mmCIF file of C-alpha atoms and ligand atoms in Angstrom:
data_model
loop_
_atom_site.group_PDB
_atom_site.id
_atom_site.type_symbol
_atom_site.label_atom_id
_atom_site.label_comp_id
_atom_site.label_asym_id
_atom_site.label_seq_id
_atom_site.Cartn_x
_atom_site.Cartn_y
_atom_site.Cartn_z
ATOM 1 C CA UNK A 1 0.000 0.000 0.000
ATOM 2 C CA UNK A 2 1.110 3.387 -0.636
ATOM 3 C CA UNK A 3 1.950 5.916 1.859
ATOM 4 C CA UNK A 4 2.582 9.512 2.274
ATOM 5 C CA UNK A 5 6.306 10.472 2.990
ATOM 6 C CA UNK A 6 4.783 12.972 5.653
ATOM 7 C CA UNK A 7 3.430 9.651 7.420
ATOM 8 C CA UNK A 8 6.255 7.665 6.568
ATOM 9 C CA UNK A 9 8.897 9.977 8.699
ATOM 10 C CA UNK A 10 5.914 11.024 10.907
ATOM 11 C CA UNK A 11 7.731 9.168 13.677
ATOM 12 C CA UNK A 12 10.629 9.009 12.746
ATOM 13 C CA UNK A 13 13.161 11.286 15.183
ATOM 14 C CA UNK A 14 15.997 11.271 13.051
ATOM 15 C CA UNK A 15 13.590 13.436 11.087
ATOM 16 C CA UNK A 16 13.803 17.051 11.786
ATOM 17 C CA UNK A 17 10.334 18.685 11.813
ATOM 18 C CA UNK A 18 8.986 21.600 13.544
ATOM 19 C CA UNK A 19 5.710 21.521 15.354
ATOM 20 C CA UNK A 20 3.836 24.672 16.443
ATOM 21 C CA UNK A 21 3.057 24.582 19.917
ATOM 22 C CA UNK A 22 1.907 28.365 20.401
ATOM 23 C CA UNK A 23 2.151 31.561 18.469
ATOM 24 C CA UNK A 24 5.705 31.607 20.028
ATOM 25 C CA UNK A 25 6.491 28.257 20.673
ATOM 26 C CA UNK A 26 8.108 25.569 18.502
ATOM 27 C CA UNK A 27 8.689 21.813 19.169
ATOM 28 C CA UNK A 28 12.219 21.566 17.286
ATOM 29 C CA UNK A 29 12.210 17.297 16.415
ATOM 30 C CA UNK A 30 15.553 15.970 16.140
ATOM 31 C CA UNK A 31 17.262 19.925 16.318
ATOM 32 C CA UNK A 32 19.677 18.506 18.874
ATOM 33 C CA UNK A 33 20.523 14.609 17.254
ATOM 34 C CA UNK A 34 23.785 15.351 15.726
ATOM 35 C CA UNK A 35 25.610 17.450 19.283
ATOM 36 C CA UNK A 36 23.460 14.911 21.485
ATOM 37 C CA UNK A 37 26.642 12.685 22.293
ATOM 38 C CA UNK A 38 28.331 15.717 22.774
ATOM 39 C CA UNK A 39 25.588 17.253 24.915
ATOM 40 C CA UNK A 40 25.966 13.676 27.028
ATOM 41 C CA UNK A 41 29.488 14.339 27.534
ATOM 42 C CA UNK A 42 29.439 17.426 28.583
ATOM 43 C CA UNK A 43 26.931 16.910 31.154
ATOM 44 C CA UNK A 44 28.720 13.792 32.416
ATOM 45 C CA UNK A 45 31.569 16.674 33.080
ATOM 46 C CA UNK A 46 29.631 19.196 34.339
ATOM 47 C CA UNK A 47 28.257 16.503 36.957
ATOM 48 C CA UNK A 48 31.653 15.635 38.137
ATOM 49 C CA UNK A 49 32.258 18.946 39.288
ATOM 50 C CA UNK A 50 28.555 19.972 40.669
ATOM 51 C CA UNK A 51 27.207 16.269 41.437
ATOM 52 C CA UNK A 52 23.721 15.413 41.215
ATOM 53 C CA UNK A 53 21.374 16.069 43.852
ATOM 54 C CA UNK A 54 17.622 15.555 44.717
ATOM 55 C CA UNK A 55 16.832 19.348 45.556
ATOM 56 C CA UNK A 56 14.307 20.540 48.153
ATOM 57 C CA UNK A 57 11.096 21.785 47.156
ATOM 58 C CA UNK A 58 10.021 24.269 49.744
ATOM 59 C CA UNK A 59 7.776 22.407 51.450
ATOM 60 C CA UNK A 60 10.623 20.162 52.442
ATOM 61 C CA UNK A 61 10.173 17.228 49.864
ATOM 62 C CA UNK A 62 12.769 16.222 47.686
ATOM 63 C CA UNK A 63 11.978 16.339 43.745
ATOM 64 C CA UNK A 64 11.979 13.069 42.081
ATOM 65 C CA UNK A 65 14.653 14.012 39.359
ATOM 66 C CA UNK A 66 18.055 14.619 39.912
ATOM 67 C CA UNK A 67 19.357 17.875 39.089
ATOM 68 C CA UNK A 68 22.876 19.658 38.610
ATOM 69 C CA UNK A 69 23.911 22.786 36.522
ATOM 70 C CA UNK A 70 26.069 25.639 35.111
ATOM 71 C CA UNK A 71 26.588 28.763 33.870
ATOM 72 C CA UNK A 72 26.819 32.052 35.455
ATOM 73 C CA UNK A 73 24.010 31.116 37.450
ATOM 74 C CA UNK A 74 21.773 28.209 38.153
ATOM 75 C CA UNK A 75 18.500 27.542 39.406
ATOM 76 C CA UNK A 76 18.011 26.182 43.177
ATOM 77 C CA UNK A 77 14.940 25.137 45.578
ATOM 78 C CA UNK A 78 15.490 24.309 48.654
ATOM 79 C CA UNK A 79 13.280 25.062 52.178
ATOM 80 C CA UNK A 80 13.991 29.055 51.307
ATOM 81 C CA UNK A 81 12.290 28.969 47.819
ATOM 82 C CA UNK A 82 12.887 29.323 44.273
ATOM 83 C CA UNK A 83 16.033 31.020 43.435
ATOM 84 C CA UNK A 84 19.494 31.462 40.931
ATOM 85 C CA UNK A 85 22.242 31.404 42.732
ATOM 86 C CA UNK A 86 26.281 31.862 41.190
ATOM 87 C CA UNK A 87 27.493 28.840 43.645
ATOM 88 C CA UNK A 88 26.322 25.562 43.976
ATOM 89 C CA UNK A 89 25.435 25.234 47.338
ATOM 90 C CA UNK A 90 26.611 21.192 47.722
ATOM 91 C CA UNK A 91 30.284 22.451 46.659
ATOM 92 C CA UNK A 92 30.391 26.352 47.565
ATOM 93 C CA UNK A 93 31.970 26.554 44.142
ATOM 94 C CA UNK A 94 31.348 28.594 41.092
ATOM 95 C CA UNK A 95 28.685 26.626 38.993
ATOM 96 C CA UNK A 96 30.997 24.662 36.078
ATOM 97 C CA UNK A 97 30.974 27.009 33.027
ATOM 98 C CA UNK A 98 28.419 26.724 30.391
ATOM 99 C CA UNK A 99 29.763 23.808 27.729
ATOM 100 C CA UNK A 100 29.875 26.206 24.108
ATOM 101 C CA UNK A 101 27.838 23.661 23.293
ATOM 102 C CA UNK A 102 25.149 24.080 25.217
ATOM 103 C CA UNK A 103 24.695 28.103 24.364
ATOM 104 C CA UNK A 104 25.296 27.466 20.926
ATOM 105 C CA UNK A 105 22.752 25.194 20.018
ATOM 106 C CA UNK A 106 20.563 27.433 22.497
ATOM 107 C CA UNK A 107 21.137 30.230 20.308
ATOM 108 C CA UNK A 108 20.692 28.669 17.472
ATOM 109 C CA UNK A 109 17.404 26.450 18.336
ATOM 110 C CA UNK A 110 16.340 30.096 19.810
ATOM 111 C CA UNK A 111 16.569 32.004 16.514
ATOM 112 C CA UNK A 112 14.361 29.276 14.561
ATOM 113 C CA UNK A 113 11.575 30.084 16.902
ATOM 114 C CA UNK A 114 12.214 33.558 16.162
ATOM 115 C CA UNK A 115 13.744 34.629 19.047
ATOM 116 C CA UNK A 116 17.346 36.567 17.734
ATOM 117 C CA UNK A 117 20.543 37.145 20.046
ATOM 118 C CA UNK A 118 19.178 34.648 22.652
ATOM 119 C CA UNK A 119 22.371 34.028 24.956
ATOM 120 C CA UNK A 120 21.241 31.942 28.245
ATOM 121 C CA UNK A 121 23.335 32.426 31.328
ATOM 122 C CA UNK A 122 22.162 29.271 33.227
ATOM 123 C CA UNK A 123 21.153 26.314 32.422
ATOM 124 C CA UNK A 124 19.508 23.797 34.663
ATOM 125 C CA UNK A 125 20.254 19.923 34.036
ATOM 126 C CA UNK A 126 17.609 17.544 35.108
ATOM 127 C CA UNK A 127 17.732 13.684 35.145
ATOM 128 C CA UNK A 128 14.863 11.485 35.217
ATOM 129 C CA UNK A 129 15.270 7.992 36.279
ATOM 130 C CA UNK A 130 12.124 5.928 35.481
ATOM 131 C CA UNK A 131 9.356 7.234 37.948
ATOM 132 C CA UNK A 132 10.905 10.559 38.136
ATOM 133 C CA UNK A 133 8.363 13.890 37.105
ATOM 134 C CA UNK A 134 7.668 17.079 37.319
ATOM 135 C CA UNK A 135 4.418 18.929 38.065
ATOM 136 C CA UNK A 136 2.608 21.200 35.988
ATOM 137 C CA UNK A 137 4.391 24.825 36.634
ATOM 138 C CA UNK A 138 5.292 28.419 35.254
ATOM 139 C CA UNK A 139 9.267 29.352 34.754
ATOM 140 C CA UNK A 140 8.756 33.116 36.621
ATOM 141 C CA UNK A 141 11.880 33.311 38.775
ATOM 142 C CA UNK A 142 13.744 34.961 35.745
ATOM 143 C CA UNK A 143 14.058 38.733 36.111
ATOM 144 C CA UNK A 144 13.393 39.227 31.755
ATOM 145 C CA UNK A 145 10.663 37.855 30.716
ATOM 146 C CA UNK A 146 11.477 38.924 27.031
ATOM 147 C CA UNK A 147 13.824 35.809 26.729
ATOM 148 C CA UNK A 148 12.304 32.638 25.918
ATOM 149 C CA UNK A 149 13.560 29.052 27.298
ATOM 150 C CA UNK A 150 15.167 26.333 25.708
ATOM 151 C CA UNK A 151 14.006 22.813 26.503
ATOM 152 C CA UNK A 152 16.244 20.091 25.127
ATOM 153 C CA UNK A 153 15.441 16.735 25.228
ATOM 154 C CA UNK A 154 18.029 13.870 25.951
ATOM 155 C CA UNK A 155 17.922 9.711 26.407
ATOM 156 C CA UNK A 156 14.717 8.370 27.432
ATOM 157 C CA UNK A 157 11.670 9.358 25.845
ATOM 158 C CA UNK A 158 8.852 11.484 28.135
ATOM 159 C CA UNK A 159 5.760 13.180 27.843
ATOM 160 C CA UNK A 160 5.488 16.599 28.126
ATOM 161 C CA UNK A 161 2.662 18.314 29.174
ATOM 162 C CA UNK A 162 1.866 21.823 27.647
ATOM 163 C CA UNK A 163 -0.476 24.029 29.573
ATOM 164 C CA UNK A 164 -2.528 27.137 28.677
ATOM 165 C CA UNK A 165 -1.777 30.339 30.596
ATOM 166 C CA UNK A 166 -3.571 29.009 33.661
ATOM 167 C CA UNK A 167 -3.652 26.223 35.675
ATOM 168 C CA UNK A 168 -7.006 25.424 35.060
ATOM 169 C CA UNK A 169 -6.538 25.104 31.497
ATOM 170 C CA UNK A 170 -6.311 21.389 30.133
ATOM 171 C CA UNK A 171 -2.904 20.536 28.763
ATOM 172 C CA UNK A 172 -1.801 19.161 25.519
ATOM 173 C CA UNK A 173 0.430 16.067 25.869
ATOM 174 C CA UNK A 174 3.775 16.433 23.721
ATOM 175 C CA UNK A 175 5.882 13.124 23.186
ATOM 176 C CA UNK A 176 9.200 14.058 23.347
ATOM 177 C CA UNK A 177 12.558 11.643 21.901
ATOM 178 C CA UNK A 178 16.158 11.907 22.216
ATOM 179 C CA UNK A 179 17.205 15.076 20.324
ATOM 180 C CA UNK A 180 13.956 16.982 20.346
ATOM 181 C CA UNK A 181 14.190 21.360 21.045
ATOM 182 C CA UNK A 182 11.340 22.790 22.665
ATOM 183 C CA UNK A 183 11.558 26.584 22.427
ATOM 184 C CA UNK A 184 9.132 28.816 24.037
ATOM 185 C CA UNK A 185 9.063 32.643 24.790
ATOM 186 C CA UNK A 186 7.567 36.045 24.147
ATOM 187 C CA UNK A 187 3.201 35.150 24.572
ATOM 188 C CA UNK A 188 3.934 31.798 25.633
ATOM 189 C CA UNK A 189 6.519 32.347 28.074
ATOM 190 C CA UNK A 190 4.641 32.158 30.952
ATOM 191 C CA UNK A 191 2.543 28.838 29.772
ATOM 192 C CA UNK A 192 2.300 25.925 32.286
ATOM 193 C CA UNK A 193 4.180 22.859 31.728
ATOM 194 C CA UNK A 194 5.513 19.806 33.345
ATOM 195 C CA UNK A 195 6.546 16.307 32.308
ATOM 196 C CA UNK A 196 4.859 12.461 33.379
ATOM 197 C CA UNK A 197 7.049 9.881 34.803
ATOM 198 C CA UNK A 198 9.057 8.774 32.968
ATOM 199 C CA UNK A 199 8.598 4.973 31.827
ATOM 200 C CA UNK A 200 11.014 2.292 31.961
ATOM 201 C CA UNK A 201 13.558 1.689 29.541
ATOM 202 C CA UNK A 202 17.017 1.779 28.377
ATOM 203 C CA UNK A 203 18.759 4.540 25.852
ATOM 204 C CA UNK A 204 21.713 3.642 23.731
ATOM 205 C CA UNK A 205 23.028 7.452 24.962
ATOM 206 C CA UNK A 206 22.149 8.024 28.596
ATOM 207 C CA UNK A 207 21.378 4.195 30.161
ATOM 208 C CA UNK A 208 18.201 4.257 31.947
ATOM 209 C CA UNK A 209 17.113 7.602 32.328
ATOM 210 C CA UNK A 210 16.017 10.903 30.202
ATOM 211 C CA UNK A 211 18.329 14.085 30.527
ATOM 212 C CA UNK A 212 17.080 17.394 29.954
ATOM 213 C CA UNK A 213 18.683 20.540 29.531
ATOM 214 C CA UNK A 214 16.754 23.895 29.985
ATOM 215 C CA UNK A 215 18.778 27.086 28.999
ATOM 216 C CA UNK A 216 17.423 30.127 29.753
ATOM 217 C CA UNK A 217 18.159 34.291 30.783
ATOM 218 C CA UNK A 218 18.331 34.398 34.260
ATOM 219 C CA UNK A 219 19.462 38.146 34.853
HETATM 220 C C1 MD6 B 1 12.340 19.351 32.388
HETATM 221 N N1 MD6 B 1 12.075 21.384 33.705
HETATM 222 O O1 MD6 B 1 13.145 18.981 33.243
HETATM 223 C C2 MD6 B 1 11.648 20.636 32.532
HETATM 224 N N2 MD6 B 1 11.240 24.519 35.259
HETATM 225 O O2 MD6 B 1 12.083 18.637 31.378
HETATM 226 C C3 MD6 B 1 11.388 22.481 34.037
HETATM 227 O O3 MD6 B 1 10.437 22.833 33.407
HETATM 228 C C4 MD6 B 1 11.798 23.316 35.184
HETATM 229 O O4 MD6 B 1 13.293 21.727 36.104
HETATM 230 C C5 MD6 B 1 11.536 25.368 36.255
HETATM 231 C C6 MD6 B 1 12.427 25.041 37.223
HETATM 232 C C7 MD6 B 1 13.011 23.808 37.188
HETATM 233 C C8 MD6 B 1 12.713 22.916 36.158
HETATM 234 FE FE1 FE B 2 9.820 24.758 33.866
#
């Protein structure tokens, strides 16, 4: 039977594709594929220097993913709140500098959404063992909101779950593979989102668990 090449690579990530998510967000599929096991590395270094952690929310309960950064700044919670911070607060050190990497393919996956000159100064590394979530949320603890955030997907597949502007809104749920760029700013910046547990499984790239790397302008 014939088929349609559009259905054909429909699910195919090696196939890069862009998906509208918003007026000002873009699901970027496959963006990331050919840095990813350079991505990998870099967070493997960026983790021996800043080691992972299970940070406080705070109420007092620790997330269920793992998280470490770098960059100027990176994002904390512990019992004080929501905050970026220049030192990890495990190590009293500097956060590890921001792999070129990592900004550069934030830059770049930034100006395809239409967001020029985007140039993150912290990005927050997340990793999900199988179980691991998080809830439905708003990114507000950056002082410009004018920047948008860069969402890239590594490993394990997930689910991601993409809100309206309230909490009360129902939202959409976005499979997400190994490589995939979610890029979101200017009317959708403040949208909820959050991701299911991750399932089960094993990744040639990252063992048993999903990595994700959000970039954004802290200051
Ligand atoms: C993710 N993380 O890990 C998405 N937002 O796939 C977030 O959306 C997030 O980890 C704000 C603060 C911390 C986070
Ligand atoms: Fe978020």
């Amino acid at each position: 039977m014939q088929q349609a090449a559009s259905d054909l690579f429909a699910d195919d990530p090696a196939t890069p594709s862009v998906l509208p998510l918003g007026a000002q967000a873009l699901l970027l599929r496959g963006f990331a594929l050919a840095q990813a096991a350079e991505l990998i590395q870099a967070v493997r270094q960026v983790a021996h220097q800043a080691p992972w952690r299970h940070m406080l929310t705070p109420g007092g309960k620790p997330m269920s993913v793992a998280t470490t950064g770098c960059g100027p700044l990176s994002w904390i919670t512990d019992r004080r709140g929501y905050r970026y911070v220049a030192q990890d607060p495990l190590t009293q050190l500097p956060w590890p500098a921001m792999p070129p990497a990592f900004a550069a393919l934030a830059s770049a996956a930034a100006l395809r959404a239409g967001f020029a000159a985007f140039a993150p100064d912290a990005c927050l590394i997340n990793r999900y063992a199988p179980g691991a979530r998080m809830s439905l949320h708003q990114d507000r603890d950056e002082q410009d909101l004018a920047a948008p955030i860069v969402s890239v997907s590594l490993g394990l597949p997930a689910v991601f779950l993409w809100g309206g502007a309230t909490r009360a809104e129902r939202a959409q749920r976005v499979p997400l593979q190994h490589g995939d760029v979610l890029v979101w700013g200017g009317v959708d910046r403040l949208r909820f989102h959050g991701v299911l547990p991750v399932a089960p499984g094993e990744h040639p790239a990252t063992g048993a668990c999903r990595i994700n790397l959000t970039l954004r302008r802290a200051l």
